[in-house]
XYZ file of C-alpha atoms in Angstrom:
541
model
C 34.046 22.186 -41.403
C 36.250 24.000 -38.914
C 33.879 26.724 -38.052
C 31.183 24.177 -37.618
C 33.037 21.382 -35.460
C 34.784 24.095 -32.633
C 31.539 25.021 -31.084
C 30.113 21.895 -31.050
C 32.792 20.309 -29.142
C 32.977 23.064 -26.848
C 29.213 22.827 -26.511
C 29.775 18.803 -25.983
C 32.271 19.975 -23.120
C 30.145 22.657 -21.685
C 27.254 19.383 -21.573
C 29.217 17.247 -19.803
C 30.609 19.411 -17.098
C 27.093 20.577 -16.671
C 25.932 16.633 -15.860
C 29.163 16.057 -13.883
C 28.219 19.205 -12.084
C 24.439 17.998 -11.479
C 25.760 14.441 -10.868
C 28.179 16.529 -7.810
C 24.845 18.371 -6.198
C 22.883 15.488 -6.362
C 25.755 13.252 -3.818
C 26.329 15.911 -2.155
C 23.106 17.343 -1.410
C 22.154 12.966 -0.037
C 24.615 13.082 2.598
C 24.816 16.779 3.676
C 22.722 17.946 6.785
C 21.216 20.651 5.787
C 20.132 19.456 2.372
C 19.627 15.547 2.240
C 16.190 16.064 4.199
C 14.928 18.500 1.451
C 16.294 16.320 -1.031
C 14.133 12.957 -0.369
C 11.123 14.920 0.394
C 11.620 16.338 -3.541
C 12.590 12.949 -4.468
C 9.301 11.507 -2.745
C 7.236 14.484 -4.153
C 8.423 13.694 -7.630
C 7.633 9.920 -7.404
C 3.928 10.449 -6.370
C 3.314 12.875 -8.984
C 4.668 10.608 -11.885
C 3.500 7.225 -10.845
C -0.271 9.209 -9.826
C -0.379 10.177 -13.805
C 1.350 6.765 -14.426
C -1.811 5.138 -12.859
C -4.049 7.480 -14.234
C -3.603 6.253 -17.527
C -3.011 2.610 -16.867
C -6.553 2.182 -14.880
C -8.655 4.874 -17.465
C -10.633 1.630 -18.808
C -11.216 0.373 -14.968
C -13.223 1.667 -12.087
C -11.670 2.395 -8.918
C -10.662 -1.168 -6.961
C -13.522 -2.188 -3.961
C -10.876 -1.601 -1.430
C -10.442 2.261 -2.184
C -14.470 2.225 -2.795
C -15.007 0.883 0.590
C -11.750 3.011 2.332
C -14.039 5.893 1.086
C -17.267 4.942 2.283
C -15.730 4.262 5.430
C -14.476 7.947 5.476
C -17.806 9.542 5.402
C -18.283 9.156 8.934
C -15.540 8.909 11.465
C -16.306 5.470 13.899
C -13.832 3.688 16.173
C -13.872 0.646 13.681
C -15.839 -0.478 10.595
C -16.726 -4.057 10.789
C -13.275 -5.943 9.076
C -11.056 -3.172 10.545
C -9.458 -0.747 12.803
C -10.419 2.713 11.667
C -7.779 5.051 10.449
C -7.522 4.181 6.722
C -11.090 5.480 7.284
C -10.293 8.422 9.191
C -7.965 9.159 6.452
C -10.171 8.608 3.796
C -12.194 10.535 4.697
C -10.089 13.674 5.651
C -8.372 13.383 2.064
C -12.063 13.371 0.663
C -12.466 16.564 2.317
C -10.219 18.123 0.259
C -10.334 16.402 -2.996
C -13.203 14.700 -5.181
C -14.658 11.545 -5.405
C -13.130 10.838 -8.520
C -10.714 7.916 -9.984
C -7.766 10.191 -10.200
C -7.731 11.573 -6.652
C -8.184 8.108 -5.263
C -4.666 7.177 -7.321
C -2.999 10.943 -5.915
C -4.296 9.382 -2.313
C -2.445 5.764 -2.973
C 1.209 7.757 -4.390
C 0.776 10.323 -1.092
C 1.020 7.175 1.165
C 3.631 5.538 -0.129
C 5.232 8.933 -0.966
C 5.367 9.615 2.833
C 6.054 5.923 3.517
C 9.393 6.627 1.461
C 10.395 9.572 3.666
C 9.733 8.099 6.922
C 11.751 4.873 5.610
C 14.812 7.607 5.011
C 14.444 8.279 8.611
C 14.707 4.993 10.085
C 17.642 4.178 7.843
C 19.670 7.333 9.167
C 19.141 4.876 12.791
C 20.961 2.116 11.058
C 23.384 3.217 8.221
C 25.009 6.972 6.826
C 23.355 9.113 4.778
C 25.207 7.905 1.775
C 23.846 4.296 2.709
C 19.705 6.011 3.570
C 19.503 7.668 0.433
C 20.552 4.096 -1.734
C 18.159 2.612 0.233
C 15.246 5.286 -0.312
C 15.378 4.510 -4.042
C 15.663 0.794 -3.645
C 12.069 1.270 -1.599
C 10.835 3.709 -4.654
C 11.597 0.835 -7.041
C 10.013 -1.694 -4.760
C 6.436 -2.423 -7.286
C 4.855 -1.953 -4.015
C 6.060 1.746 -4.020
C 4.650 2.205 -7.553
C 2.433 0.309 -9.757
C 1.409 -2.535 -7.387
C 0.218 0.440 -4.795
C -2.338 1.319 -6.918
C -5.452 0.996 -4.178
C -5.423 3.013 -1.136
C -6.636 0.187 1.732
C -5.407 -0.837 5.101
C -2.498 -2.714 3.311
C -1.018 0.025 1.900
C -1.314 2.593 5.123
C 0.478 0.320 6.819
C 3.465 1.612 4.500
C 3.004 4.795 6.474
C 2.649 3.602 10.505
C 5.026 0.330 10.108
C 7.775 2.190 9.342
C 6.964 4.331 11.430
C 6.656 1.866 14.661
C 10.447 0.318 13.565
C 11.836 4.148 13.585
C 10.055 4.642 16.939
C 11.899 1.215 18.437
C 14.764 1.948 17.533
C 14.768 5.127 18.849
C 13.485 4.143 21.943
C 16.500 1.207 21.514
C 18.946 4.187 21.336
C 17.902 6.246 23.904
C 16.300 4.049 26.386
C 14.010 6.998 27.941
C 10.146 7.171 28.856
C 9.706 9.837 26.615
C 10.796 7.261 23.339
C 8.945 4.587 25.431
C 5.983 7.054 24.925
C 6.554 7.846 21.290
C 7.095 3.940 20.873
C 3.987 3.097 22.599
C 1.535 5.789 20.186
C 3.237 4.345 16.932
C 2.452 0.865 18.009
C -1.441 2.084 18.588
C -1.246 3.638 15.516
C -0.218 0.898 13.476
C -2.732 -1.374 15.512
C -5.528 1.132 14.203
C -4.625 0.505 10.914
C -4.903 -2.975 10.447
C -4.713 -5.785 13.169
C -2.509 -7.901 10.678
C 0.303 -5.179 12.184
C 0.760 -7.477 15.566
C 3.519 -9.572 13.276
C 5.458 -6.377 13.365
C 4.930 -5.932 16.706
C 5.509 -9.080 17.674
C 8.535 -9.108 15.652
C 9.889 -5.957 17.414
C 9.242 -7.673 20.545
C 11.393 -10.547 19.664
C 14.083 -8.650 18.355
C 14.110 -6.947 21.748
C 14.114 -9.896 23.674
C 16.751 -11.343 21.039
C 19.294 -8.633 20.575
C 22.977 -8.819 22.868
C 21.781 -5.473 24.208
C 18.061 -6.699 25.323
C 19.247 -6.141 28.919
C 19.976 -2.421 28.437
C 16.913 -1.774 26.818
C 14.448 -4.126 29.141
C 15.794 -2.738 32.351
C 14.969 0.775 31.080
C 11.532 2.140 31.367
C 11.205 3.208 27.567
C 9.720 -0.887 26.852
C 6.903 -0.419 29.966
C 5.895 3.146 29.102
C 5.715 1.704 25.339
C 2.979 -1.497 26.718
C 1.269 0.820 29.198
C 0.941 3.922 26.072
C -0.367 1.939 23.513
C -2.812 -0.021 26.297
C -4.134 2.926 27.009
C -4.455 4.687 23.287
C -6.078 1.472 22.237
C -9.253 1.512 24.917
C -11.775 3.330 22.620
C -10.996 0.791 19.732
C -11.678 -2.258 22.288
C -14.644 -0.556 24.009
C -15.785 -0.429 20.482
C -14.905 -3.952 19.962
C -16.933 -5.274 22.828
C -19.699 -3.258 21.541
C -19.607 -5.109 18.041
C -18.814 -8.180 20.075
C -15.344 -8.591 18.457
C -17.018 -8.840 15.178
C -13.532 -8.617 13.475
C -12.509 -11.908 14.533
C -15.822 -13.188 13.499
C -14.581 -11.872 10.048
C -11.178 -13.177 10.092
C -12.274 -16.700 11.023
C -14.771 -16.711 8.341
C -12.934 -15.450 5.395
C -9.721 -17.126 6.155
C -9.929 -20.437 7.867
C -9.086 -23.462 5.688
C -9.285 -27.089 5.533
C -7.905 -27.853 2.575
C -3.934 -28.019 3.349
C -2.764 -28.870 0.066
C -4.616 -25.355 -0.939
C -3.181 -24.002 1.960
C 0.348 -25.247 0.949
C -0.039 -23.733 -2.685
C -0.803 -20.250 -1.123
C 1.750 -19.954 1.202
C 4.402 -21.084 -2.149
C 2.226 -19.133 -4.025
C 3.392 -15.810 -1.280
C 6.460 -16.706 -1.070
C 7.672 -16.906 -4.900
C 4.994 -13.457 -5.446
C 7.465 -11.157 -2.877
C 10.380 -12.523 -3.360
C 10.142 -11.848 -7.458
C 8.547 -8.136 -6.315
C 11.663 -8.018 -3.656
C 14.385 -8.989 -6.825
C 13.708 -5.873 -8.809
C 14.966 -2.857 -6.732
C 17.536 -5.450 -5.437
C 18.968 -6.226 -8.794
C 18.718 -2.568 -10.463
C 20.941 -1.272 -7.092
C 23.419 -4.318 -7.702
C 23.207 -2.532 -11.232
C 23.903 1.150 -10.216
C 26.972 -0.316 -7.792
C 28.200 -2.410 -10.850
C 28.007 0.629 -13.479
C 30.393 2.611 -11.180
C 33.631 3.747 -13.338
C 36.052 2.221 -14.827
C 33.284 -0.624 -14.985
C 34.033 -0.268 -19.005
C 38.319 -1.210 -18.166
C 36.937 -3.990 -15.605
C 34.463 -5.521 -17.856
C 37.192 -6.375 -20.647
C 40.444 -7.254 -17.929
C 38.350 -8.920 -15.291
C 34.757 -8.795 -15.014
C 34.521 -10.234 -11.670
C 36.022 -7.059 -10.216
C 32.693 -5.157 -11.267
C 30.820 -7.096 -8.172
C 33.852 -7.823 -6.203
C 34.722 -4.451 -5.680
C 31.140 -3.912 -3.364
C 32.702 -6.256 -1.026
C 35.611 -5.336 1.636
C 36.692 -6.555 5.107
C 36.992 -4.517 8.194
C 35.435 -2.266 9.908
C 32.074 0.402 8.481
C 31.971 3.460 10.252
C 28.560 3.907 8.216
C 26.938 1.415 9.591
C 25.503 0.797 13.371
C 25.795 -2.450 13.465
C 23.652 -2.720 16.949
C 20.562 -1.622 15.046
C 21.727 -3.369 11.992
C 21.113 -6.518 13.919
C 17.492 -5.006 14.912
C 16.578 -4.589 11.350
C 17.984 -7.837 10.670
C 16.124 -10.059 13.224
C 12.385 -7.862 12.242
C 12.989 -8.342 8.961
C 13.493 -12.788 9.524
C 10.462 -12.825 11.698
C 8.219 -11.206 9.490
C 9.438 -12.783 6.320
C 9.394 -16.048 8.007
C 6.942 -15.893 10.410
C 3.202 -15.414 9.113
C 3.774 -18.334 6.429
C 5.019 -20.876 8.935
C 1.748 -19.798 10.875
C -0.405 -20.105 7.624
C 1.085 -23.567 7.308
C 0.256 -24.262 11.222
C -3.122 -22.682 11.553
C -4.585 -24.044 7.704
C -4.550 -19.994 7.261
C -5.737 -18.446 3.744
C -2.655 -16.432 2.993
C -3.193 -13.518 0.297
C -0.425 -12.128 -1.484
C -1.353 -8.435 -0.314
C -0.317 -9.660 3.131
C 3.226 -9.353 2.249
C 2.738 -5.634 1.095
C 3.672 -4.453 4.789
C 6.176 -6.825 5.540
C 9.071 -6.547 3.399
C 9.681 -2.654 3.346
C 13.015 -3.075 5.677
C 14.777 -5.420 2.905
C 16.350 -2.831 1.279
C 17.942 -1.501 4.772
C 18.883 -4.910 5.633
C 20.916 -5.628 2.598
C 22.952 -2.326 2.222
C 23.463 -2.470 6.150
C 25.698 -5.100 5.614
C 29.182 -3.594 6.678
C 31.656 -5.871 4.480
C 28.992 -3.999 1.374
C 30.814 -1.066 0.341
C 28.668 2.123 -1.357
C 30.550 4.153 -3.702
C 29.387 7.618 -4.149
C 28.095 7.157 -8.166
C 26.498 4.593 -7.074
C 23.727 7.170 -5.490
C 23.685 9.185 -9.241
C 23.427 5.650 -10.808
C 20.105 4.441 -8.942
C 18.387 7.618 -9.291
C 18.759 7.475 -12.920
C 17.472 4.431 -13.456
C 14.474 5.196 -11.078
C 14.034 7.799 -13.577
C 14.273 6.523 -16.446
C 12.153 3.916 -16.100
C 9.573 5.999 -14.236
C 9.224 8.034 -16.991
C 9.488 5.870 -19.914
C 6.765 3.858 -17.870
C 4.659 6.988 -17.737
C 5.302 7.457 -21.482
C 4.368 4.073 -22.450
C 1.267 3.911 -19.859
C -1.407 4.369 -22.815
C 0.324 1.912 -25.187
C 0.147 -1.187 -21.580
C -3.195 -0.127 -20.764
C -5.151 -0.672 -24.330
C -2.756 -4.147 -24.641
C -3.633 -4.833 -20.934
C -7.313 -4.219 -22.225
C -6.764 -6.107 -26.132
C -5.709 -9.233 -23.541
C -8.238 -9.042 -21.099
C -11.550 -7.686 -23.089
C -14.099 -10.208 -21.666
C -12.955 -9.850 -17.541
C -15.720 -8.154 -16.389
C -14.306 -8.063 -12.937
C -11.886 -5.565 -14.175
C -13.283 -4.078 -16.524
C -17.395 -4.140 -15.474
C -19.131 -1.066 -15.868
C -20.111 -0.229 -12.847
C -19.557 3.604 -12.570
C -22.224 3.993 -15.004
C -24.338 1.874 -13.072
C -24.392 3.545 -10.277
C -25.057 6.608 -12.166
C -28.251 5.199 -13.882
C -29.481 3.881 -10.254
C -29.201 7.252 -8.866
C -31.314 8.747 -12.139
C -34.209 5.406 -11.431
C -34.500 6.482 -7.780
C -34.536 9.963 -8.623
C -37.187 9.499 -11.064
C -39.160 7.208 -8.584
C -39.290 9.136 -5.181
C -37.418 12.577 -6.145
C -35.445 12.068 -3.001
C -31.755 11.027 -2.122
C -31.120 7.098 -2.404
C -29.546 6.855 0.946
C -29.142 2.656 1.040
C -27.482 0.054 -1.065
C -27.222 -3.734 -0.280
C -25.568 -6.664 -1.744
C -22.339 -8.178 -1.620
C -19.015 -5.992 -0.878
C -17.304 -6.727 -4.426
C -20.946 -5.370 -6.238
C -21.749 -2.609 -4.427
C -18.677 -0.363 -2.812
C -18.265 0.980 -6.303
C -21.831 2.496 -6.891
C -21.098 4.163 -2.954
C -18.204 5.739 -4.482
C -19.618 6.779 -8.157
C -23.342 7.824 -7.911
C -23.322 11.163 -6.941
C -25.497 10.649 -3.910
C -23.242 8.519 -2.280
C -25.468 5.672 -0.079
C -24.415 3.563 2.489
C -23.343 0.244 2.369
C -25.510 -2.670 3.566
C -24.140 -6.160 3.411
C -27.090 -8.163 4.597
C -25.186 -11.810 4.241
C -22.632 -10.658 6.524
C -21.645 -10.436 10.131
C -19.340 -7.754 9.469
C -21.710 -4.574 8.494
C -19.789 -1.509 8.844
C -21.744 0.414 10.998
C -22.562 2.774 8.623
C -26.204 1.806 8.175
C -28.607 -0.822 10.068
C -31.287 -3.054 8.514
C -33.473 -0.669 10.271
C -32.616 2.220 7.649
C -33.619 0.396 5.120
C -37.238 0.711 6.128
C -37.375 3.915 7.015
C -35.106 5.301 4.006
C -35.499 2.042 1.465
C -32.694 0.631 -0.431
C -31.462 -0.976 -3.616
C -30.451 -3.900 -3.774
C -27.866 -5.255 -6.586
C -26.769 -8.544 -7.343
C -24.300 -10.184 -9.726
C -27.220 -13.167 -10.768
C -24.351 -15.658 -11.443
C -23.038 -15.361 -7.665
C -24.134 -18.794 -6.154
C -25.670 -16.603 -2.749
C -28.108 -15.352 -5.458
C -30.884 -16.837 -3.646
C -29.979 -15.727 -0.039
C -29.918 -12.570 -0.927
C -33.709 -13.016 -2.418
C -34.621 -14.482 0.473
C -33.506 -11.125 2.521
C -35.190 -9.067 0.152
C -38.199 -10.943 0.269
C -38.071 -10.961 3.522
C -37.376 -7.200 4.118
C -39.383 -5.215 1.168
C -41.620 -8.061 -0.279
C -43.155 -5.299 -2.892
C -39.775 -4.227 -4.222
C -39.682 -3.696 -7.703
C -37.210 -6.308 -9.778
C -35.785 -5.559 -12.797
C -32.470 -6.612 -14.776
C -30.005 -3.969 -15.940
C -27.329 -4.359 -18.441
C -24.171 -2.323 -18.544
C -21.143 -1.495 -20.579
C -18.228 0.695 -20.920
C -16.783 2.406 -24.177
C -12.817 3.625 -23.869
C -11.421 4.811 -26.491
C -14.017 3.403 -29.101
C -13.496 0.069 -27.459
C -15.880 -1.933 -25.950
C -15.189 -3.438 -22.531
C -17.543 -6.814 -21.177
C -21.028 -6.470 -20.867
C -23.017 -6.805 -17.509
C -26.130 -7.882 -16.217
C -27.117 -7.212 -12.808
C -30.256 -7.992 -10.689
C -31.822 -5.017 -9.524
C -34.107 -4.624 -6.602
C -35.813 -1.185 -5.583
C -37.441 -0.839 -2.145
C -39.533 2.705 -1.637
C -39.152 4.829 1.099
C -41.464 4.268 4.030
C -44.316 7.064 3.094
């Protein structure tokens, strides 16, 4: 027993000063100069590549989400706005597309990239406010955030702005710092930036301003040029976007009103509840696995028998932090109130419909505001502690993935909004025109939700036409549909079933209507069946 027992104790000692060793690099290399930088970029790196396989297999019953279906189309030809929205989730579509395929799985690498650099660039504004020790804690809260992960799953406006608000609070308070024209000038691009994303940014902007006009410092700051050069920047930036809004004749607001006016208040009183309780339970998970990581900090075993208050009490000091600035603590502090507080008070004032997704944008800087507070004390296990558990459950999320998505599917068998086939489709569209004409189906109309997938998924890739809507995108006219015809799908339980007739009849009274029925097999498992209106306009000879 003797010979047997020797090695492996020395082999259980050689393990453990291995980990203690690893568990030494990793602290060290958070907070040291010339290696913290490298280290979130691996960290960010790592995240996209696990959750992009982690998606891959939780959405392998499911066709792409409308959003990313429509962020593609979009891409396929650069404009200065399409219809519902500034243009660069577009723009950066399509230069993604350029590089990768129009399949489900590059879409997903496309969402994990985003918020992958949306990590990193939240690293950098945290160095602003708190230490390195403090930034790193904080980029790990953000990768635990479900909007970092599985609730980023479609690449849309909502999630870029994970990307270019971040980036507009690290250009403020840089510009806050330094107080030049030059930061006024980087200030003034990230705000245009962010505006080109999605107009829903001007909270953040508005919150900024606020802050600025808030903050003990404002006078500082407002007497030096770096505000003015910021206004007169993005002004300037911004002028093809409005020239093209005058052109559509501000067709986004026509949009906006539309969609999300209400009357009803009670329904507009359940929403805003219903946004509020939906971020703040997304918000409670990275915030209660880092209270976890500071708690399981040794000797939490000796502290959890003596006294087990000491395990959270220990976080919490008096006095002085030299790791945190506690001038732009205060700017991160007053941003973060606005926008949490802000758009739902203005829901409840305007009768506004307010979607969840809204809040994907908004609540980024939580993490930073909570470990900037200077009586919290990090310990340095604490930054071991909450990358474990990030990876852990990454991977034993990745590992179970299969297993959620056929119970996901077992629960949900009949939701044909889900789980539709519409990939295939759009692939047996594309073979009737072909058959037809022998020439490219270049048009598609009907209703957003119905046809953005078959732009994606048919291999000749038409354009868009939403002919009961103010709000086309500009990538097609109701003129190309007589010179290059179209096909028109319908869902023929939608209740704008017969305006959409109407059009048709209207625009191509000899189109030829036929029903088509479609369904997916995964795994040997049927998903819903689906019946779809189908109307096919010729070519102009």
């Amino acid at each position: 027993m003797s010979t047997t027992s020797i090695p492996s104790g020395r082999a259980r000692a050689k393990t453990w000063v291995s980990f203690n060793r690893f568990r030494a690099w990793l602290v060290a290399s958070a907070v040291r100069p010339e290696a913290r930088l490298w280290l979130v970029i691996q960290l960010a790196i790592l995240h996209a590549v696990l959750w992009t396989f982690i998606l891959i297999n939780l959405k392998a019953a499911q066709d792409v989400h409308m959003d990313v279906a429509e962020a593609w189309g979009w891409g396929q030809k650069f404009l200065w706005g399409y219809g519902k929205h500034p243009p660069l989730s577009g723009w950066v579509a399509g230069l993604w597309f350029k590089v990768f395929p129009a399949t489900d799985w590059a879409t997903y690498a496309l969402a994990m990239t985003t918020v992958g650099i949306g990590m990193v660039i939240c690293w950098l504004l945290s160095l602003r406010v708190v230490d390195a020790r403090r930034a790193f804690l904080v980029v790990v809260m953000v990768a635990l955030y479900p909007i970092f992960n599985f609730k980023g799953f479609k690449y849309n406006p909502d999630l870029l702005q994970l990307v270019t608000l971040p980036l507009l609070v690290f250009a403020y308070l840089n510009a806050f710092e330094k107080r030049s024209w030059q930061s006024g000038i980087w200030l003034g691009l990230a705000g245009a930036l962010a505006l080109m994303t999605k107009y829903w940014v001007l909270t953040m902007i508005g919150a900024i301003g606020l802050a600025a006009l808030i903050h003990p410092e404002r006078l500082r700051f407002l007497l030096s040029p770096a505000p003015w050069v910021a206004i007169a920047t993005m002004v300037v930036a911004m002028i093809p976007h409005i020239v093209w809004l005058a052109e559509v004749h501000f067709v986004p607001l026509t949009y906006a009103g539309d969609t999300y006016s209400l009357e009803d208040s009670r329904l507009v009183h359940q929403l805003v509840a219903g946004y509020a309780l939906h971020n703040v339970a997304l918000l409670a998970l990275p915030v209660a696995l880092a209270a976890l990581a500071m708690a399981w900090v040794p000797p939490w075993r000796k502290l959890l028998l003596r006294t087990p208050s000491r395990i959270v009490t220990r976080a919490w000091a008096r006095g002085a932090n030299p790791g945190v600035n506690v001038s732009q603590a205060l700017n991160v502090w007053i941003i973060q109130i606005i926008v949490a507080v802000g758009p739902p008070l203005g829901a409840l004032v305007f009768s506004i419909y307010m979607k969840t997704d809204w809040g994907i944008s908004l609540f980024f800087l939580v993490p930073l505001a909570l470990v900037a507070i200077p009586a919290l004390r990090v310990q340095s296990a604490t930054l071991f502690n909450i990358v474990a558990i990030w990876l852990v459950l990454s991977v034993a999320t990745l590992a179970a993935s299969p297993w959620i998505a056929a119970r996901e599917m077992a629960a949900n068998a009949g939701n044909a909004a889900i789980y539709g086939a519409r990939s295939e489709l759009a692939r047996e569209l594309t073979q009737a025109w072909h058959t037809r004409f022998g020439s490219r189906w270049a048009v598609v109309a009907g209703t957003m939700e119905q046809i953005q997938p078959l732009v994606f998924y048919s291999p000749d890739h038409p354009s868009a036409l939403l002919p009961l809507e103010a709000w086309d995108s500009g990538l097609t006219s109701r003129d190309d549909v007589k010179t290059y015809g179209f096909i028109g799908v319908f869902d023929p339980t939608d209740g704008r079933l017969p305006a959409f007739e109407k059009w048709v009849s209207e625009t191509a009274p000899n189109a030829e209507r036929i029903v088509m029925t479609t369904r997916r097999f995964t795994h040997g498992k049927a998903g819903p069946s689906m019946s779809w209106n189908i109307y096919i306009a010729p070519p102009a000879k």
